[in-house]
Amino acid sequence: MTLSLILEQLLNGIQLGTMLFLMASGLTLVFGVMGLINLAHGSFYMTGAFVTAWVAGATGSFWLGLASGALAAAATGAIVEVLVVRRLYRRDHLDQVLATFALILIFSEGTRWLYGSSPLWLNVPESLTGSVTLPGGVSYSIYRLAIILMGVVVAVGLYLMISKTRLGMRIRAGENDREMIGALGVDISTLYTLIFALGAGLAGLAGATIGALQTVQVGMGEPVLILAFVVIVIGGIGSIKGALIGSLLVGVVDTLGRILLPDFFKLFMDASDAAGVGAALASMLIYLLMAIILAFKPHGLFAAND
Amino acid sequence: MKKLMSAGLGLLMASTAAVSHAEDVKIGMITTLSGGGSHLGVDVRDGFMLAMEQADRDNVQVLIQDDARRPDVAKNLANEFIQRENVDILTGIVWSNLAMAVVPSAVRKGTFYLSPNAGPSELAGRLCHENYFNVAWQNDNLHEAMGVHMEKDNVKKPFILAPNYPAGTDGLAGFKRYYKGELAGELYTKLGQTDYAAELAQIRASDAESIYFFLPGGMGISFMKQYQSAGLDLPVYGPAFSFDEIILGAVGDASVGVKNTSQWTHDLENPTNRAFVDSFSKKHGRVPTLYASQGFDTANLILSALDEAHPDDQAAFRKALKAAKFDSVRGDFRFGRNNHPIQDIYVREVVAGDGKPTNRLVGVAVEDIQDAYVEQCKL
């Protein structure tokens, strides 16, 4: 195993991490501010990917598709908030889980009804195909580099928005004391709709960018949602900083585990068995990481209300 | 009044006629219609139902349920079909891990099971059963055929990978059974994995000269798309599961030139196949995949056996199934001792087609291949 391979895998881990961050930041904001467990977050991811594939297919422009995918996911988020989710804030978590699980089923069947059950076709835009050679001799896909860059831009943007703008101030206030900011005359329901739409839009953006690399198909959001939940539990629920650190941690550990564990077992097993055992253990690794972190930090690494 | 009486009597007779015609047959289909692997199940179902519609029997009833690729769901559905609906025949399961959860107990309870897809090694060997028939293949077959083909074509140093589940480990074992050259590496990925950046980096870092991969459904689409953008340019091989017509449509031109093995292909020349491909394309507006062909063959095998006997007469029905007197879209078809097919496997090449790439028949990889587990079967 050479240094450049490890560097490349590290980049792969960071890329997976940035994608998870886009999902987890919305999820953790919605939980932190509104106290809502939103299982349907993966559906916005799927919405973003499908609308992008559809618009890109119809117009031939990936970028137009990407913009409409993210916007459509945000709009869907706003509509869902107004129609359904708004009624759930005062209910307990079980009701929220049931209702948002129902939303998953509705979105999945609705998407199947609209687009059919075959996966859609969405390709990486022409300008970002191919790979570049980075310092250190690592050859890396331009598109994946662009995803990392986009993640950095979103993270910085979120940071600036939350720490520097009036909207961000209200979000922070909402996390601290929901009743009080309502009493101070902030239009709390518009604020909630905005936050929910923002989270949905980020999930849609993640779905759209990943859709070009992977498969645009019904049910694509749920595996990512599970990882995003692991991320926010590790990072501390409600904390954007926790979501960022947690995402990168999960991304890097998952990727490096997949590569290093089979090699590790090869030291004392034959190749075929090592591949099997290593793969099995690698798929458990992030859950082990979560368990260990929770054992020492029961509220996650950066719990918002510690 | 008399008229009314006779009309009533007539009705009564008609209804008893219907009752005495009670040799109705119930078929329960459990297949994957939602989630990541749904296009396989949808094609199995559409192929199966096409044959049923063409036969137009009013005494055969097909119940269809979605297992969402989850073993627990499949198991519950099977119990429901067997206990509440009293089905005579079960069929439909796509994934080997689901088949392992359902088939052994179902056939022990006296239900017939005909597999239109999954063929795990245990069910061909140790756990083979007189009521279990596999109409598709034993899992290893297509992999073995590619092993034969690559050995014959002198393809060097393949890097092989598959998902970590029964059909994945069976598959690579089958490949290695016939491919004796040196491997550049061997990897198992998570079932349902969609990001292959780490695996592709490893392939690039190895001294691989070719790639052999088995990633059915959405996994194959993701892998091929990422392979294309990873800047790798090695010849790619795989079983047909990695390159069915739906995957090719979603992957696009990245797949042109890829070689794959299949027991069936849409341009196979025989009258049954031509009629099947025409009617399927006309009805559904898409080219059938191998899964659709397997569903179609399964239904026709059942129909041919029903002409001989009712499933309640287990011995006679079993004998009729085993005789396999139906026109398969594959041409020749017969069962071996363990109720698994003995058949030819073909090599196909992906070529640019009309709008999207398609498979073209290149030649025969291996003739009359039988699975490696038949010795372990005590039938």
XYZ file of C-alpha atoms in Angstrom:
685
model
C 0.000 0.000 0.000
C 1.599 3.218 -1.184
C 1.306 6.688 0.289
C -0.494 8.026 -2.772
C -3.141 5.300 -2.457
C -3.737 6.211 1.175
C -3.938 9.895 0.227
C -6.454 9.068 -2.463
C -8.550 7.039 -0.038
C -8.390 9.913 2.416
C -9.794 12.199 -0.285
C -12.515 9.630 -0.979
C -13.367 9.637 2.720
C -13.540 13.419 2.808
C -15.736 13.416 -0.282
C -18.148 10.964 1.348
C -17.969 13.138 4.465
C -18.898 16.362 2.648
C -21.858 14.634 1.049
C -22.978 13.362 4.460
C -22.537 16.870 5.843
C -25.042 18.250 3.337
C -27.571 15.687 4.591
C -26.725 15.883 8.273
C -26.656 19.684 8.579
C -30.324 19.952 7.566
C -31.290 17.037 9.762
C -29.500 18.411 12.802
C -30.860 21.974 12.310
C -34.414 20.709 12.094
C -33.925 18.615 15.211
C -32.060 21.331 17.077
C -34.457 24.158 16.335
C -37.827 22.442 15.998
C -37.183 19.308 18.040
C -38.416 17.192 15.113
C -37.106 13.783 14.081
C -37.466 13.834 10.329
C -37.179 10.393 8.747
C -38.372 11.831 5.436
C -35.137 13.772 4.961
C -33.931 11.067 2.550
C -36.968 11.747 0.380
C -35.732 15.278 -0.302
C -32.392 13.777 -1.312
C -34.282 11.563 -3.766
C -36.436 14.486 -4.966
C -33.298 16.503 -5.723
C -31.759 13.652 -7.704
C -34.902 12.861 -9.708
C -35.679 16.474 -10.619
C -32.051 17.011 -11.619
C -32.022 13.896 -13.794
C -35.320 14.878 -15.348
C -34.430 18.520 -16.072
C -30.899 17.633 -17.212
C -32.396 15.006 -19.529
C -34.950 17.445 -20.951
C -32.663 20.460 -21.385
C -29.271 18.822 -21.749
C -27.774 21.088 -19.086
C -26.521 19.479 -15.882
C -26.180 22.841 -14.146
C -29.746 23.880 -14.890
C -30.784 20.465 -13.591
C -28.696 20.851 -10.439
C -30.214 24.263 -9.656
C -33.768 23.079 -10.265
C -33.114 19.883 -8.282
C -31.984 21.783 -5.200
C -34.785 24.351 -5.566
C -37.421 21.671 -6.105
C -36.248 19.844 -2.978
C -36.400 23.103 -0.988
C -39.876 23.855 -2.338
C -41.038 20.321 -1.548
C -39.613 20.781 1.936
C -41.540 24.017 2.422
C -44.791 22.446 1.210
C -44.318 19.377 3.430
C -43.593 21.627 6.413
C -46.737 23.685 5.896
C -49.019 20.734 5.151
C -47.767 18.029 7.503
C -44.752 18.679 9.666
C -46.090 21.868 11.257
C -48.680 19.767 13.052
C -46.035 17.547 14.599
C -43.859 19.946 16.615
C -45.952 19.617 19.736
C -46.382 15.867 19.425
C -43.981 13.388 20.959
C -41.183 11.749 18.978
C -43.099 8.554 18.279
C -45.821 10.464 16.414
C -43.152 12.323 14.474
C -41.407 9.109 13.512
C -44.671 7.528 12.390
C -45.784 10.533 10.363
C -42.437 11.108 8.659
C -42.110 7.373 7.968
C -45.469 7.606 6.221
C -44.020 10.467 4.184
C -41.170 8.187 3.035
C -43.691 5.668 1.722
C -45.747 8.380 0.023
C -42.684 9.932 -1.608
C -41.315 6.573 -2.763
C -44.584 5.416 -4.285
C -45.257 8.860 -5.733
C -41.853 8.932 -7.396
C -42.366 5.431 -8.765
C -45.729 6.498 -10.120
C -44.230 9.575 -11.789
C -40.952 8.172 -13.111
C -41.368 4.383 -13.114
C -39.227 1.888 -11.269
C -36.223 1.832 -13.620
C -33.304 4.008 -12.542
C -32.954 7.328 -14.372
C -29.942 8.376 -16.386
C -27.839 11.270 -15.128
C -24.228 11.852 -16.068
C -21.372 13.919 -14.732
C -21.211 17.221 -16.697
C -18.742 17.313 -19.566
C -16.586 20.017 -17.958
C -15.964 17.935 -14.826
C -15.226 14.514 -16.354
C -11.790 12.975 -16.169
C -9.226 13.315 -13.454
C -6.354 15.568 -12.436
C -2.969 14.764 -10.929
C -2.590 16.369 -7.531
C 0.677 17.182 -5.781
C 2.019 13.920 -4.365
C 1.197 12.035 -7.547
C -2.419 11.275 -6.688
C -4.687 11.104 -9.697
C -8.190 12.108 -8.622
C -11.583 12.559 -10.275
C -12.367 16.230 -10.969
C -16.026 15.716 -10.153
C -15.248 14.343 -6.697
C -12.900 17.256 -6.074
C -15.734 19.585 -7.051
C -18.003 17.855 -4.517
C -15.429 18.450 -1.774
C -15.162 22.088 -2.845
C -18.932 22.465 -2.820
C -19.000 20.995 0.696
C -16.444 23.549 1.869
C -18.456 26.388 0.304
C -21.677 25.155 1.954
C -19.963 24.725 5.331
C -18.482 28.237 5.206
C -21.795 29.649 3.978
C -23.707 27.972 6.794
C -21.181 29.198 9.335
C -21.439 32.784 8.082
C -25.209 32.619 7.923
C -25.589 31.279 11.435
C -22.994 33.480 13.114
C -23.331 36.715 11.131
C -26.873 37.184 9.854
C -30.137 38.061 11.519
C -31.675 34.791 10.302
C -28.772 32.913 11.881
C -29.248 34.780 15.109
C -32.880 33.717 15.182
C -31.928 30.123 14.458
C -29.478 30.161 17.365
C -32.098 31.770 19.547
C -34.602 29.137 18.463
C -32.196 26.382 19.490
C -31.777 27.908 22.916
C -35.332 28.869 23.800
C -38.203 28.291 21.461
C -40.921 29.985 23.510
C -38.890 33.065 24.209
C -38.165 34.004 20.613
C -41.859 33.633 19.839
C -42.633 35.946 22.753
C -40.118 38.463 21.395
C -42.218 38.864 18.285
C -40.271 36.717 15.805
C -42.561 35.110 13.258
C -41.750 31.630 14.417
C -43.756 29.684 11.837
C -42.061 31.418 8.889
C -38.699 30.791 10.535
C -39.510 27.089 10.877
C -40.621 26.837 7.254
C -37.412 28.552 6.145
C -35.174 26.245 8.169
C -37.018 23.178 6.981
C -36.781 24.316 3.343
C -33.073 25.088 3.787
C -32.413 21.594 5.143
C -34.452 20.021 2.366
C -32.629 22.098 -0.243
C -29.221 20.958 1.047
C -30.399 17.333 0.978
C -31.644 17.881 -2.578
C -28.263 19.322 -3.542
C -26.527 16.260 -2.097
C -28.894 13.921 -3.962
C -28.396 15.783 -7.220
C -24.595 15.774 -7.104
C -24.384 12.167 -5.951
C -27.026 11.090 -8.487
C -24.554 11.771 -11.270
C -22.033 9.385 -9.696
C -24.400 6.705 -8.503
C -27.916 5.593 -9.325
C -30.967 7.809 -9.503
C -33.603 5.414 -8.254
C -36.497 5.096 -5.834
C -35.289 4.452 -2.294
C -31.830 5.949 -2.869
C -32.258 8.289 0.123
C -32.734 5.823 2.942
C -29.223 4.302 3.180
C -27.782 7.838 3.248
C -30.334 8.876 5.860
C -29.140 6.127 8.197
C -25.551 7.346 7.843
C -26.691 10.937 8.403
C -28.367 9.894 11.648
C -25.150 8.207 12.770
C -23.355 11.466 11.962
C -25.642 13.686 14.018
C -25.620 11.273 16.931
C -21.805 11.249 16.886
C -21.567 15.005 16.354
C -24.133 15.978 18.936
C -27.730 16.629 17.970
C -28.430 20.216 16.941
C -24.816 21.212 16.363
C -23.686 22.231 12.867
C -20.054 22.008 13.930
C -20.743 18.513 15.275
C -22.370 17.584 11.972
C -19.273 18.717 10.078
C -16.789 16.875 12.288
C -19.048 13.834 12.533
C -19.483 13.661 8.741
C -15.774 13.792 8.058
C -15.101 11.239 10.780
C -17.709 8.802 9.451
C -16.624 9.343 5.846
C -12.940 8.754 6.511
C -13.406 5.839 8.929
C -15.852 4.070 6.591
C -13.645 4.482 3.527
C -10.329 3.620 5.144
C -11.933 0.695 7.000
C -13.145 -0.804 3.740
C -9.621 -0.698 2.354
C -7.395 -1.398 5.329
C -9.355 -4.119 7.158
C -9.194 -6.769 4.376
C -5.469 -6.066 4.052
C -5.080 -6.352 7.799
C -6.770 -9.766 7.888
C -4.616 -10.913 4.979
C -1.692 -10.887 7.377
C -2.949 -14.040 9.036
C -5.672 -15.491 6.757
C -5.853 -16.578 3.134
C -6.900 -13.866 0.665
C -10.429 -15.030 0.019
C -11.413 -15.401 3.684
C -9.707 -12.125 4.567
C -11.758 -10.335 1.905
C -14.979 -11.719 3.394
C -14.172 -11.104 7.055
C -12.693 -7.686 6.327
C -15.756 -6.626 4.333
C -18.094 -7.811 7.082
C -16.215 -5.973 9.808
C -15.794 -2.841 7.671
C -19.555 -2.505 7.297
C -19.890 -2.491 11.093
C -17.058 -0.079 11.701
C -18.949 3.219 11.844
C -21.478 1.733 14.242
C -18.642 0.582 16.468
C -17.227 4.107 16.262
C -20.625 5.487 17.282
C -20.869 3.097 20.215
C -17.384 4.005 21.460
C -17.998 7.750 21.173
C -21.343 7.474 22.947
C -19.718 5.478 25.743
C -17.444 8.422 26.532
C -19.603 11.319 25.332
C -23.243 10.300 25.720
C -24.509 13.502 24.060
C -22.105 13.365 21.139
C -18.919 15.290 20.499
C -20.426 18.790 20.323
C -23.799 18.600 22.011
C -25.680 21.861 21.465
C -27.254 22.078 24.902
C -24.523 20.753 27.116
C -92.885 -19.842 -13.085
C -91.691 -22.965 -14.761
C -89.457 -20.884 -16.911
C -88.015 -19.236 -13.836
C -87.492 -22.629 -12.208
C -85.609 -23.992 -15.163
C -83.540 -20.847 -15.399
C -82.708 -21.205 -11.731
C -81.886 -24.850 -12.207
C -79.693 -23.935 -15.122
C -77.877 -21.369 -13.011
C -77.462 -23.893 -10.248
C -76.017 -26.406 -12.657
C -73.723 -23.805 -14.068
C -72.455 -22.951 -10.619
C -71.905 -26.576 -9.658
C -70.064 -26.934 -12.932
C -67.850 -24.107 -11.816
C -67.348 -25.767 -8.469
C -66.555 -29.140 -9.937
C -64.074 -27.192 -12.020
C -62.515 -26.421 -8.664
C -59.142 -27.653 -9.715
C -58.104 -24.080 -9.465
C -54.426 -23.488 -8.982
C -53.115 -20.707 -6.803
C -49.642 -19.332 -7.402
C -48.040 -16.976 -4.896
C -45.378 -14.656 -6.241
C -43.027 -12.950 -3.770
C -40.677 -10.586 -5.532
C -38.854 -7.281 -5.166
C -40.986 -4.446 -6.505
C -39.660 -1.567 -4.413
C -36.291 -0.225 -3.342
C -32.896 -0.568 -4.925
C -33.296 -3.881 -6.703
C -36.810 -3.365 -7.957
C -36.193 -3.510 -11.691
C -35.221 -7.180 -11.381
C -38.452 -8.093 -9.625
C -40.562 -5.974 -11.935
C -39.119 -7.784 -14.940
C -39.594 -11.221 -13.369
C -43.206 -10.315 -12.699
C -43.834 -8.802 -16.141
C -42.294 -11.803 -17.908
C -44.270 -14.226 -15.761
C -47.561 -12.408 -16.223
C -47.019 -12.102 -19.984
C -46.895 -15.887 -20.254
C -49.983 -16.164 -18.034
C -51.909 -13.695 -20.183
C -50.905 -15.454 -23.369
C -52.062 -18.793 -21.941
C -55.310 -17.194 -20.734
C -56.328 -19.927 -18.264
C -59.248 -19.039 -16.050
C -58.310 -21.650 -13.438
C -54.915 -20.209 -12.573
C -54.775 -17.413 -10.050
C -51.552 -15.464 -9.396
C -51.137 -13.444 -6.198
C -48.259 -10.960 -6.203
C -46.590 -9.322 -3.185
C -43.550 -7.090 -2.755
C -40.739 -8.227 -0.434
C -38.774 -4.920 -0.612
C -35.586 -7.080 -0.712
C -35.999 -7.886 2.977
C -35.683 -11.500 4.180
C -38.104 -11.000 7.108
C -40.788 -9.545 4.833
C -40.338 -12.379 2.328
C -40.623 -14.954 5.093
C -43.868 -13.437 6.428
C -45.342 -13.250 2.958
C -44.494 -16.897 2.354
C -46.212 -17.937 5.590
C -49.243 -15.871 4.679
C -49.409 -17.386 1.184
C -49.034 -20.934 2.472
C -51.270 -20.765 5.542
C -53.988 -18.279 4.664
C -54.130 -18.419 0.875
C -53.268 -22.101 0.564
C -51.177 -21.567 -2.537
C -50.010 -24.625 -4.488
C -46.909 -23.032 -5.930
C -44.595 -20.280 -4.739
C -42.247 -18.377 -7.019
C -40.710 -14.981 -7.695
C -37.818 -14.416 -5.285
C -34.915 -12.536 -6.853
C -32.267 -12.451 -4.104
C -30.442 -15.482 -2.739
C -30.506 -14.368 0.887
C -34.307 -14.091 0.659
C -34.555 -17.458 -1.061
C -32.561 -19.052 1.767
C -35.033 -17.585 4.267
C -38.116 -18.838 2.440
C -37.476 -21.897 0.293
C -36.284 -24.644 2.699
C -39.281 -24.382 5.034
C -41.796 -23.774 2.228
C -40.892 -26.930 0.311
C -40.812 -28.954 3.515
C -44.446 -27.957 4.077
C -45.325 -29.524 0.703
C -45.546 -26.373 -1.393
C -43.819 -26.316 -4.750
C -41.221 -23.614 -5.232
C -39.986 -22.615 -8.694
C -37.133 -20.139 -8.650
C -37.149 -17.608 -11.503
C -33.815 -16.158 -10.389
C -31.995 -16.952 -7.158
C -29.987 -20.192 -7.148
C -27.896 -20.346 -3.962
C -25.420 -23.220 -3.719
C -27.036 -24.823 -0.649
C -30.322 -25.314 -2.471
C -28.522 -27.050 -5.331
C -26.502 -29.265 -3.032
C -27.025 -30.093 0.600
C -30.539 -28.632 0.900
C -31.881 -29.720 -2.489
C -35.507 -30.819 -2.393
C -37.844 -32.682 -4.703
C -40.340 -29.786 -4.617
C -37.746 -27.122 -5.412
C -37.054 -26.375 -9.079
C -34.679 -23.706 -10.314
C -35.696 -22.475 -13.772
C -32.934 -19.874 -14.068
C -29.484 -21.215 -13.131
C -27.434 -22.140 -10.132
C -25.777 -18.892 -8.966
C -22.308 -19.988 -10.040
C -23.186 -20.874 -13.641
C -22.806 -17.522 -15.394
C -19.633 -16.822 -13.420
C -18.207 -20.229 -14.256
C -18.937 -19.616 -17.920
C -17.066 -16.318 -17.818
C -14.201 -18.063 -16.071
C -14.089 -20.543 -18.948
C -14.286 -17.765 -21.516
C -11.565 -15.606 -19.967
C -9.294 -18.615 -19.511
C -9.824 -19.556 -23.154
C -9.281 -15.991 -24.367
C -6.123 -15.765 -22.291
C -7.282 -12.698 -20.350
C -4.631 -11.852 -17.771
C -4.705 -10.690 -14.148
C -8.345 -9.890 -13.455
C -9.344 -7.920 -10.369
C -12.566 -9.537 -9.141
C -15.275 -8.068 -6.914
C -18.796 -8.900 -5.744
C -21.197 -7.968 -2.938
C -20.813 -9.777 0.363
C -23.907 -12.054 0.279
C -24.518 -15.706 -0.724
C -24.778 -15.085 -4.468
C -21.672 -12.882 -4.353
C -19.438 -15.420 -2.646
C -20.926 -18.231 -4.767
C -20.252 -16.154 -7.869
C -16.587 -15.496 -7.260
C -16.097 -19.109 -6.159
C -17.649 -20.185 -9.460
C -15.409 -17.861 -11.429
C -12.279 -19.143 -9.727
C -13.380 -22.739 -10.309
C -12.685 -22.311 -14.029
C -10.312 -19.373 -14.205
C -6.924 -20.693 -13.175
C -4.748 -17.648 -13.909
C -3.388 -15.251 -11.335
C -5.788 -12.721 -9.782
C -4.760 -9.091 -9.265
C -7.048 -8.880 -6.260
C -10.355 -9.937 -4.764
C -12.869 -7.711 -2.954
C -16.274 -8.064 -1.348
C -18.419 -4.946 -1.055
C -21.481 -4.231 1.036
C -24.794 -5.354 -0.514
C -26.504 -2.215 -1.780
C -23.304 -0.146 -1.708
C -23.424 2.798 -4.080
C -20.025 4.441 -3.783
C -17.053 2.554 -5.204
C -14.357 5.244 -5.045
C -12.318 3.267 -2.512
C -12.524 0.030 -4.523
C -11.644 1.795 -7.785
C -8.595 3.368 -6.183
C -7.462 -0.077 -5.090
C -7.962 -1.467 -8.571
C -5.894 1.377 -10.017
C -3.153 0.801 -7.466
C -3.027 -2.939 -8.225
C -1.384 -4.369 -11.320
C -4.742 -5.515 -12.717
C -4.995 -6.006 -16.462
C -8.731 -6.660 -16.522
C -11.784 -6.445 -14.254
C -14.418 -9.029 -13.502
C -17.306 -7.772 -11.401
C -20.692 -9.027 -10.265
C -22.857 -6.132 -9.085
C -26.532 -6.591 -9.940
C -29.140 -3.816 -10.128
C -28.340 -0.276 -8.997
C -24.913 -1.351 -7.697
C -23.784 -2.130 -11.249
C -25.006 1.237 -12.520
C -23.086 3.108 -9.827
C -19.935 1.071 -10.375
C -19.851 1.505 -14.153
C -20.492 5.260 -13.965
C -17.729 5.729 -11.429
C -15.434 3.388 -13.354
C -15.815 5.616 -16.375
C -14.897 8.780 -14.496
C -12.043 7.138 -12.568
C -9.814 7.216 -15.639
C -9.348 3.435 -15.719
C -9.174 1.790 -19.092
C -9.064 -1.951 -18.469
C -11.223 -4.465 -20.325
C -14.349 -5.213 -18.266
C -16.045 -8.604 -17.871
C -18.984 -9.777 -15.813
C -22.071 -11.939 -15.651
C -25.209 -10.618 -17.355
C -26.496 -9.396 -13.981
C -24.059 -6.501 -14.142
C -25.153 -5.576 -17.657
C -28.879 -6.120 -18.133
C -30.752 -3.850 -20.559
C -31.965 -1.549 -17.763
C -28.472 -1.089 -16.338
C -27.132 -0.369 -19.834
C -29.813 2.295 -20.303
C -28.804 4.026 -17.084
C -25.032 3.673 -17.590
C -24.983 4.827 -21.184
C -21.988 4.566 -23.508
C -19.537 3.810 -20.684
C -20.535 0.166 -21.021
C -19.821 -0.291 -24.739
C -17.301 -3.056 -25.339
C -17.991 -4.913 -22.117
C -18.282 -8.707 -22.381
C -20.777 -10.630 -20.286
C -22.194 -14.137 -19.981
C -25.872 -15.057 -20.008
C -28.032 -18.143 -20.453
C -30.333 -16.065 -22.633
C -30.106 -13.009 -24.806
C -32.739 -11.022 -26.662
C -31.203 -11.701 -30.062
C -31.046 -15.467 -29.560
C -32.508 -17.035 -32.706
C -35.471 -19.274 -32.015
C -39.177 -18.764 -32.730
C -40.257 -18.819 -29.046
C -37.727 -16.169 -28.175
C -38.569 -13.931 -31.115
C -42.262 -14.060 -30.205
C -41.453 -13.367 -26.545
C -39.184 -10.387 -27.234
C -41.720 -8.912 -29.694
C -44.724 -9.248 -27.432
C -42.862 -8.072 -24.326
C -41.440 -5.020 -26.095
C -44.850 -4.184 -27.533
C -46.613 -4.510 -24.185
C -44.087 -2.747 -21.955
C -42.213 -0.479 -24.330
C -38.784 -1.794 -23.293
C -36.445 -4.595 -24.269
C -36.836 -7.526 -21.836
C -33.939 -8.349 -19.518
C -32.790 -11.866 -18.681
C -34.965 -11.614 -15.559
C -38.061 -11.170 -17.728
C -37.041 -14.210 -19.798
C -36.675 -16.255 -16.617
C -40.109 -15.163 -15.372
C -41.572 -16.076 -18.759
C -39.929 -19.516 -18.758
C -41.025 -20.178 -15.158
C -44.653 -19.443 -16.001
C -44.535 -21.597 -19.129
C -42.961 -24.478 -17.217
C -45.754 -24.294 -14.640
C -48.390 -24.159 -17.378
C -46.870 -27.148 -19.178
C -46.900 -29.172 -15.962
C -50.480 -28.151 -15.185
C -51.498 -29.699 -18.510
C -50.321 -33.039 -17.113
C -51.400 -32.920 -13.480
C -52.743 -30.792 -10.645
C -50.243 -29.850 -7.926
C -52.402 -31.732 -5.405
C -51.218 -34.907 -7.115
C -47.692 -34.125 -5.999
C -45.867 -37.045 -7.595
C -47.424 -36.560 -11.011
C -46.987 -32.785 -10.955
C -43.374 -33.167 -9.869
C -42.749 -35.570 -12.721
C -44.328 -33.166 -15.188
C -42.167 -30.298 -13.955
C -39.033 -32.367 -14.152
C -39.831 -33.397 -17.723
C -39.740 -29.661 -18.611
C -41.879 -30.110 -21.731
C -42.195 -26.455 -22.640
C -40.742 -24.193 -25.289
C -38.034 -22.263 -23.503
C -36.901 -18.913 -24.876
C -33.386 -20.294 -24.365
C -33.898 -23.096 -26.863
C -32.859 -26.385 -25.265
C -33.675 -26.743 -21.598
C -33.562 -29.706 -19.243
C -33.224 -30.349 -15.526
C -30.368 -32.192 -13.866
C -30.730 -34.627 -10.974
C -31.016 -31.786 -8.430
C -33.754 -29.943 -10.368
C -31.345 -27.306 -11.623
C -30.944 -26.566 -15.336
C -28.331 -28.052 -17.620
C -27.946 -25.470 -20.349
C -25.693 -23.517 -22.698
C -24.285 -20.187 -21.550
C -23.551 -17.506 -24.129
C -21.106 -14.617 -24.355
C -22.562 -11.222 -25.182
C -20.883 -7.963 -26.018
C -22.313 -4.529 -25.284
C -22.615 -2.476 -28.482
C -23.936 1.013 -29.165
C -27.608 0.587 -29.965
C -30.541 2.714 -30.959
C -30.291 5.580 -28.451
C -28.780 3.409 -25.729
C -26.321 0.506 -25.693
C -27.548 -3.056 -26.010
C -26.215 -6.612 -25.773
C -25.255 -8.567 -28.867
C -24.722 -12.306 -29.003
C -21.082 -13.166 -29.707
C -20.855 -16.896 -29.165
C -21.212 -19.826 -26.799
C -19.060 -19.711 -23.666
C -19.787 -23.222 -22.509
C -22.233 -25.928 -23.568
C -24.495 -27.966 -21.297
C -23.048 -26.706 -18.052
C -24.271 -28.302 -14.843
C -23.732 -26.901 -11.378
C -20.860 -28.041 -9.176
C -23.081 -28.964 -6.244
C -25.129 -31.759 -7.786
C -22.895 -34.366 -6.095
C -23.961 -33.108 -2.672
C -27.640 -33.510 -3.510
C -29.258 -36.708 -2.281
C -32.233 -36.716 -4.678
